[in-house]
Amino acid sequence: MKYEEMIGFIGAGNMAAALIRGLLESGQYSQDQLTASDVHKPSLKNLGERFEIKTCSSNIELVKQCSTVLLCVKPQNIREVLEEVREGLGEDHLVISIAAGIPRKVIHQAIGSSVPVIRVMPNTPALVLKGASALAGGPGVTAEHMEIAVKIFGAVGETVEVEESAMDGVTALSGSGPGYIFKIMEHMVKAAATIGLDEMTSKTLVVQTFLGASYLAKESTLSLSQLREMVTSPGGTTAAGLDSFDKMGLEETILKALGAAYARSVELGKAI
């Protein structure tokens, strides 16, 4: 397989596994085009055997074999990884980082400004190929580079392109968003117990309701407000529930939650 057709994953964790699964199931890449490396050898061995892809004994070996390199490592480990691979990276590489909170400038400072870098903020539904990923390019990133990144992350869900300055907002909204949804779902299941429903029944109904509502919102040409109005009859049960939300300040609560997450994302970025 040609070097320019190879994609390498540094890190063999859940997100790397999700991306590899998506790429293979979509048929966009073959097993011999993908490789991975990880300092944790049991995880690397498991990934290689699960998807029947080859693995590299070191990160620098991977970089020498692949034109596209994905940094699927924890933010606290990225400096060490970049230090290890910097000598093997050049202008003919594309580096894609999913390390949360790590600005492109930090990566460029470690590996040089001539290497094209795309920063991506995916979220956990990518694990079931239903993720939302925001991509931010930078100096030296061409339309072809971005096309490669969109192809990779499009295999595990939807993609949007943003300026890097929007990444803290993306983190607060879609990066942390699944956590907010799970929290709301938890409380709905607990509340259902107070009106006579058992936990298993409640969970089934809550999960399917969120799934169905999300799908309807995606497929419909109506706005979110119009969809809400469609299910809300004057004086009906939905209206009663929504009125309670309004009285308790749901809108303000959500504004504060996103604001807190955004502020923390900014804080973490400055601490790096």
Short mmCIF file of C-alpha atoms in Angstrom, two decimals:
data_model
loop_
_atom_site.label_atom_id
_atom_site.label_comp_id
_atom_site.label_asym_id
_atom_site.label_seq_id
_atom_site.Cartn_x
_atom_site.Cartn_y
_atom_site.Cartn_z
CA MET A 1 0.00 0.00 0.00
CA LYS A 2 1.29 3.45 -0.94
CA TYR A 3 2.42 5.79 1.85
CA GLU A 4 0.01 8.54 0.75
CA GLU A 5 -2.96 6.14 1.07
CA MET A 6 -2.15 5.11 4.66
CA ILE A 7 -3.93 6.41 7.75
CA GLY A 8 -2.33 5.93 11.15
CA PHE A 9 -3.94 6.16 14.59
CA ILE A 10 -1.72 7.06 17.52
CA GLY A 11 -3.75 5.76 20.44
CA ALA A 12 -5.83 2.58 20.48
CA GLY A 13 -8.70 3.75 22.68
CA ASN A 14 -12.45 3.95 22.13
CA MET A 15 -12.44 6.84 19.66
CA ALA A 16 -9.75 5.28 17.48
CA ALA A 17 -11.76 2.05 17.47
CA ALA A 18 -14.94 3.94 16.52
CA LEU A 19 -13.19 5.71 13.63
CA ILE A 20 -11.61 2.51 12.33
CA ARG A 21 -14.97 0.73 12.54
CA GLY A 22 -16.67 3.56 10.66
CA LEU A 23 -14.05 3.68 7.92
CA LEU A 24 -14.17 -0.08 7.36
CA GLU A 25 -17.96 -0.41 7.50
CA SER A 26 -18.40 2.51 5.11
CA GLY A 27 -16.11 0.78 2.63
CA GLN A 28 -14.12 3.98 2.16
CA TYR A 29 -10.88 2.39 3.37
CA SER A 30 -9.57 -1.14 3.46
CA GLN A 31 -7.83 -2.88 6.34
CA ASP A 32 -4.44 -2.65 4.68
CA GLN A 33 -4.74 1.15 4.57
CA LEU A 34 -5.09 1.48 8.34
CA THR A 35 -2.56 1.02 11.12
CA ALA A 36 -2.25 1.96 14.78
CA SER A 37 0.24 2.39 17.60
CA ASP A 38 -0.10 2.69 21.37
CA VAL A 39 2.24 2.49 24.34
CA HIS A 40 -0.33 0.23 26.03
CA LYS A 41 0.41 -2.96 24.16
CA PRO A 42 -2.66 -4.99 25.30
CA SER A 43 -4.98 -2.29 23.93
CA LEU A 44 -3.02 -2.15 20.69
CA LYS A 45 -3.09 -5.94 20.31
CA ASN A 46 -6.83 -5.99 20.93
CA LEU A 47 -7.46 -3.24 18.36
CA GLY A 48 -5.32 -4.96 15.74
CA GLU A 49 -7.02 -8.32 16.22
CA ARG A 50 -10.53 -6.85 16.38
CA PHE A 51 -10.29 -5.08 13.03
CA GLU A 52 -7.54 -7.18 11.47
CA ILE A 53 -5.32 -4.18 10.80
CA LYS A 54 -1.59 -4.04 11.22
CA THR A 55 0.00 -2.29 14.19
CA CYS A 56 3.31 -0.50 14.73
CA SER A 57 5.74 -1.07 17.56
CA SER A 58 6.29 2.68 18.02
CA ASN A 59 4.68 6.00 17.15
CA ILE A 60 7.63 7.11 15.06
CA GLU A 61 7.37 3.92 12.99
CA LEU A 62 3.72 4.72 12.31
CA VAL A 63 4.51 8.28 11.23
CA LYS A 64 7.07 7.02 8.73
CA GLN A 65 4.47 4.73 7.15
CA CYS A 66 1.41 7.02 7.03
CA SER A 67 0.70 10.33 5.33
CA THR A 68 -2.35 11.00 7.55
CA VAL A 69 -1.78 10.74 11.29
CA LEU A 70 -4.58 10.95 13.84
CA LEU A 71 -3.66 11.91 17.40
CA CYS A 72 -6.18 9.93 19.45
CA VAL A 73 -4.44 10.43 22.79
CA LYS A 74 -5.37 12.05 26.07
CA PRO A 75 -4.55 15.77 26.27
CA GLN A 76 -2.08 15.22 29.12
CA ASN A 77 -0.07 12.83 26.93
CA ILE A 78 0.06 14.82 23.72
CA ARG A 79 3.29 16.74 24.37
CA GLU A 80 5.17 13.50 25.00
CA VAL A 81 3.77 11.96 21.81
CA LEU A 82 4.56 15.04 19.71
CA GLU A 83 8.12 15.13 21.03
CA GLU A 84 8.53 11.50 19.99
CA VAL A 85 7.25 11.91 16.42
CA ARG A 86 8.39 15.43 15.52
CA GLU A 87 11.47 14.27 13.60
CA GLY A 88 9.33 12.03 11.40
CA LEU A 89 6.73 14.63 10.44
CA GLY A 90 6.96 16.93 7.43
CA GLU A 91 4.96 18.99 4.95
CA ASP A 92 3.76 15.84 3.20
CA HIS A 93 1.91 14.74 6.34
CA LEU A 94 -1.55 15.68 7.58
CA VAL A 95 -1.96 15.65 11.35
CA ILE A 96 -5.47 15.43 12.77
CA SER A 97 -5.85 15.92 16.52
CA ILE A 98 -8.86 14.98 18.64
CA ALA A 99 -7.08 15.81 21.91
CA ALA A 100 -9.68 17.89 23.75
CA GLY A 101 -8.67 21.45 24.59
CA ILE A 102 -5.32 21.33 22.79
CA PRO A 103 -5.01 24.36 20.44
CA ARG A 104 -3.33 23.94 17.06
CA LYS A 105 -0.61 26.37 18.12
CA VAL A 106 0.52 23.94 20.83
CA ILE A 107 0.88 21.20 18.23
CA HIS A 108 2.69 23.50 15.80
CA GLN A 109 5.08 24.61 18.52
CA ALA A 110 6.03 20.97 19.08
CA ILE A 111 6.26 19.73 15.48
CA GLY A 112 6.85 22.88 13.43
CA SER A 113 4.53 25.27 11.63
CA SER A 114 5.01 23.67 8.21
CA VAL A 115 3.01 20.54 9.08
CA PRO A 116 -0.72 20.88 8.22
CA VAL A 117 -2.85 20.35 11.34
CA ILE A 118 -6.62 19.95 11.65
CA ARG A 119 -8.21 20.06 15.08
CA VAL A 120 -11.38 18.03 15.58
CA MET A 121 -13.90 17.93 18.42
CA PRO A 122 -15.93 14.70 18.13
CA ASN A 123 -18.38 13.41 20.72
CA THR A 124 -19.10 10.02 22.24
CA PRO A 125 -22.03 8.99 19.99
CA ALA A 126 -19.30 8.42 17.40
CA LEU A 127 -18.91 5.09 19.22
CA VAL A 128 -22.17 4.00 17.57
CA LEU A 129 -21.49 5.91 14.32
CA LYS A 130 -23.90 8.72 15.28
CA GLY A 131 -21.39 11.36 16.35
CA ALA A 132 -21.14 15.08 15.74
CA SER A 133 -17.66 16.35 14.88
CA ALA A 134 -16.47 19.93 14.37
CA LEU A 135 -13.34 20.41 12.24
CA ALA A 136 -11.04 23.43 12.29
CA GLY A 137 -8.26 23.76 9.76
CA GLY A 138 -5.29 26.08 9.87
CA PRO A 139 -2.22 27.31 7.99
CA GLY A 140 -1.19 24.92 5.24
CA VAL A 141 -4.45 22.97 5.35
CA THR A 142 -5.75 22.55 1.81
CA ALA A 143 -9.19 21.67 0.51
CA GLU A 144 -7.85 18.18 -0.12
CA HIS A 145 -6.69 17.88 3.49
CA MET A 146 -10.10 18.94 4.75
CA GLU A 147 -11.77 16.49 2.39
CA ILE A 148 -9.74 13.68 3.96
CA ALA A 149 -10.74 14.74 7.47
CA VAL A 150 -14.42 15.08 6.54
CA LYS A 151 -14.30 11.62 4.97
CA ILE A 152 -12.82 10.11 8.14
CA PHE A 153 -15.18 11.74 10.63
CA GLY A 154 -18.16 11.55 8.30
CA ALA A 155 -17.84 7.78 8.64
CA VAL A 156 -18.90 8.08 12.31
CA GLY A 157 -21.63 10.73 12.00
CA GLU A 158 -22.17 14.33 10.95
CA THR A 159 -19.40 16.92 10.45
CA VAL A 160 -19.28 20.71 10.45
CA GLU A 161 -16.38 23.03 9.66
CA VAL A 162 -15.70 25.89 12.09
CA GLU A 163 -13.01 28.40 12.94
CA GLU A 164 -10.79 27.27 15.80
CA SER A 165 -12.05 30.22 17.85
CA ALA A 166 -15.43 28.44 17.95
CA MET A 167 -14.02 25.24 19.46
CA ASP A 168 -14.74 26.16 23.09
CA GLY A 169 -18.36 26.72 22.11
CA VAL A 170 -18.45 23.42 20.25
CA THR A 171 -16.99 21.68 23.30
CA ALA A 172 -19.68 23.17 25.55
CA LEU A 173 -22.49 22.29 23.14
CA SER A 174 -21.86 18.99 21.36
CA GLY A 175 -18.72 17.77 23.12
CA SER A 176 -20.34 17.91 26.55
CA GLY A 177 -23.89 17.68 25.18
CA PRO A 178 -24.33 13.91 25.51
CA GLY A 179 -23.68 14.27 29.24
CA TYR A 180 -26.51 16.80 29.54
CA ILE A 181 -28.88 14.52 27.63
CA PHE A 182 -28.01 11.48 29.75
CA LYS A 183 -28.59 13.54 32.90
CA ILE A 184 -32.03 14.62 31.71
CA MET A 185 -32.84 11.03 30.73
CA GLU A 186 -31.79 9.80 34.18
CA HIS A 187 -34.13 12.27 35.88
CA MET A 188 -37.01 11.41 33.56
CA VAL A 189 -36.64 7.71 34.43
CA LYS A 190 -36.54 8.54 38.15
CA ALA A 191 -39.55 10.84 37.85
CA ALA A 192 -41.49 8.13 36.03
CA ALA A 193 -41.27 5.96 39.15
CA THR A 194 -43.34 8.55 41.03
CA ILE A 195 -46.18 8.18 38.51
CA GLY A 196 -46.31 4.40 38.56
CA LEU A 197 -43.86 3.20 35.89
CA ASP A 198 -41.13 0.63 36.54
CA GLU A 199 -37.52 1.42 35.66
CA MET A 200 -37.16 -0.92 32.68
CA THR A 201 -40.34 0.34 31.04
CA SER A 202 -39.40 3.95 31.75
CA LYS A 203 -35.91 3.60 30.31
CA THR A 204 -37.23 2.00 27.12
CA LEU A 205 -39.77 4.77 26.65
CA VAL A 206 -37.33 7.58 27.49
CA VAL A 207 -34.54 6.33 25.22
CA GLN A 208 -36.88 5.74 22.29
CA THR A 209 -38.57 9.12 22.84
CA PHE A 210 -35.23 10.95 22.64
CA LEU A 211 -34.19 8.85 19.65
CA GLY A 212 -37.45 9.43 17.82
CA ALA A 213 -37.59 13.14 18.61
CA SER A 214 -34.01 13.61 17.40
CA TYR A 215 -34.70 11.74 14.19
CA LEU A 216 -37.86 13.75 13.60
CA ALA A 217 -35.97 17.01 14.17
CA LYS A 218 -33.31 15.93 11.68
CA GLU A 219 -35.67 14.74 8.96
CA SER A 220 -38.38 17.39 9.26
CA THR A 221 -38.37 20.69 7.39
CA LEU A 222 -40.08 22.31 10.38
CA SER A 223 -38.14 24.38 12.93
CA LEU A 224 -37.63 23.09 16.46
CA SER A 225 -40.22 25.59 17.69
CA GLN A 226 -42.75 24.39 15.11
CA LEU A 227 -42.17 20.76 16.08
CA ARG A 228 -42.72 21.64 19.74
CA GLU A 229 -45.93 23.47 18.87
CA MET A 230 -47.07 20.51 16.78
CA VAL A 231 -47.11 18.25 19.85
CA THR A 232 -48.49 20.89 22.21
CA SER A 233 -52.28 21.18 22.31
CA PRO A 234 -53.70 24.20 24.21
CA GLY A 235 -54.61 23.10 27.71
CA GLY A 236 -53.19 19.62 27.11
CA THR A 237 -50.66 17.46 28.96
CA THR A 238 -47.61 18.66 27.01
CA ALA A 239 -48.59 22.27 27.61
CA ALA A 240 -48.83 21.58 31.34
CA GLY A 241 -45.36 20.07 31.42
CA LEU A 242 -43.81 22.84 29.32
CA ASP A 243 -45.48 25.49 31.48
CA SER A 244 -43.80 23.92 34.51
CA PHE A 245 -40.43 24.09 32.69
CA ASP A 246 -40.97 27.78 31.97
CA LYS A 247 -41.92 28.59 35.56
CA MET A 248 -38.80 26.84 36.89
CA GLY A 249 -36.53 28.69 34.43
CA LEU A 250 -35.42 25.90 32.09
CA GLU A 251 -34.05 28.34 29.51
CA GLU A 252 -31.91 30.11 32.10
CA THR A 253 -30.69 26.79 33.49
CA ILE A 254 -29.52 25.66 30.05
CA LEU A 255 -27.87 29.02 29.37
CA LYS A 256 -25.95 28.75 32.63
CA ALA A 257 -24.95 25.13 31.97
CA LEU A 258 -23.51 25.91 28.54
CA GLY A 259 -21.87 29.05 29.90
CA ALA A 260 -20.18 27.08 32.67
CA ALA A 261 -18.95 24.41 30.25
CA TYR A 262 -17.69 27.09 27.83
CA ALA A 263 -15.82 28.93 30.59
CA ARG A 264 -14.20 25.69 31.76
CA SER A 265 -13.11 24.85 28.21
CA VAL A 266 -11.48 28.28 27.86
CA GLU A 267 -9.79 27.83 31.25
CA LEU A 268 -8.41 24.41 30.34
CA GLY A 269 -7.07 25.72 27.03
CA LYS A 270 -5.18 28.52 28.79
CA ALA A 271 -3.71 26.08 31.31
CA ILE A 272 -1.96 24.06 28.61
#
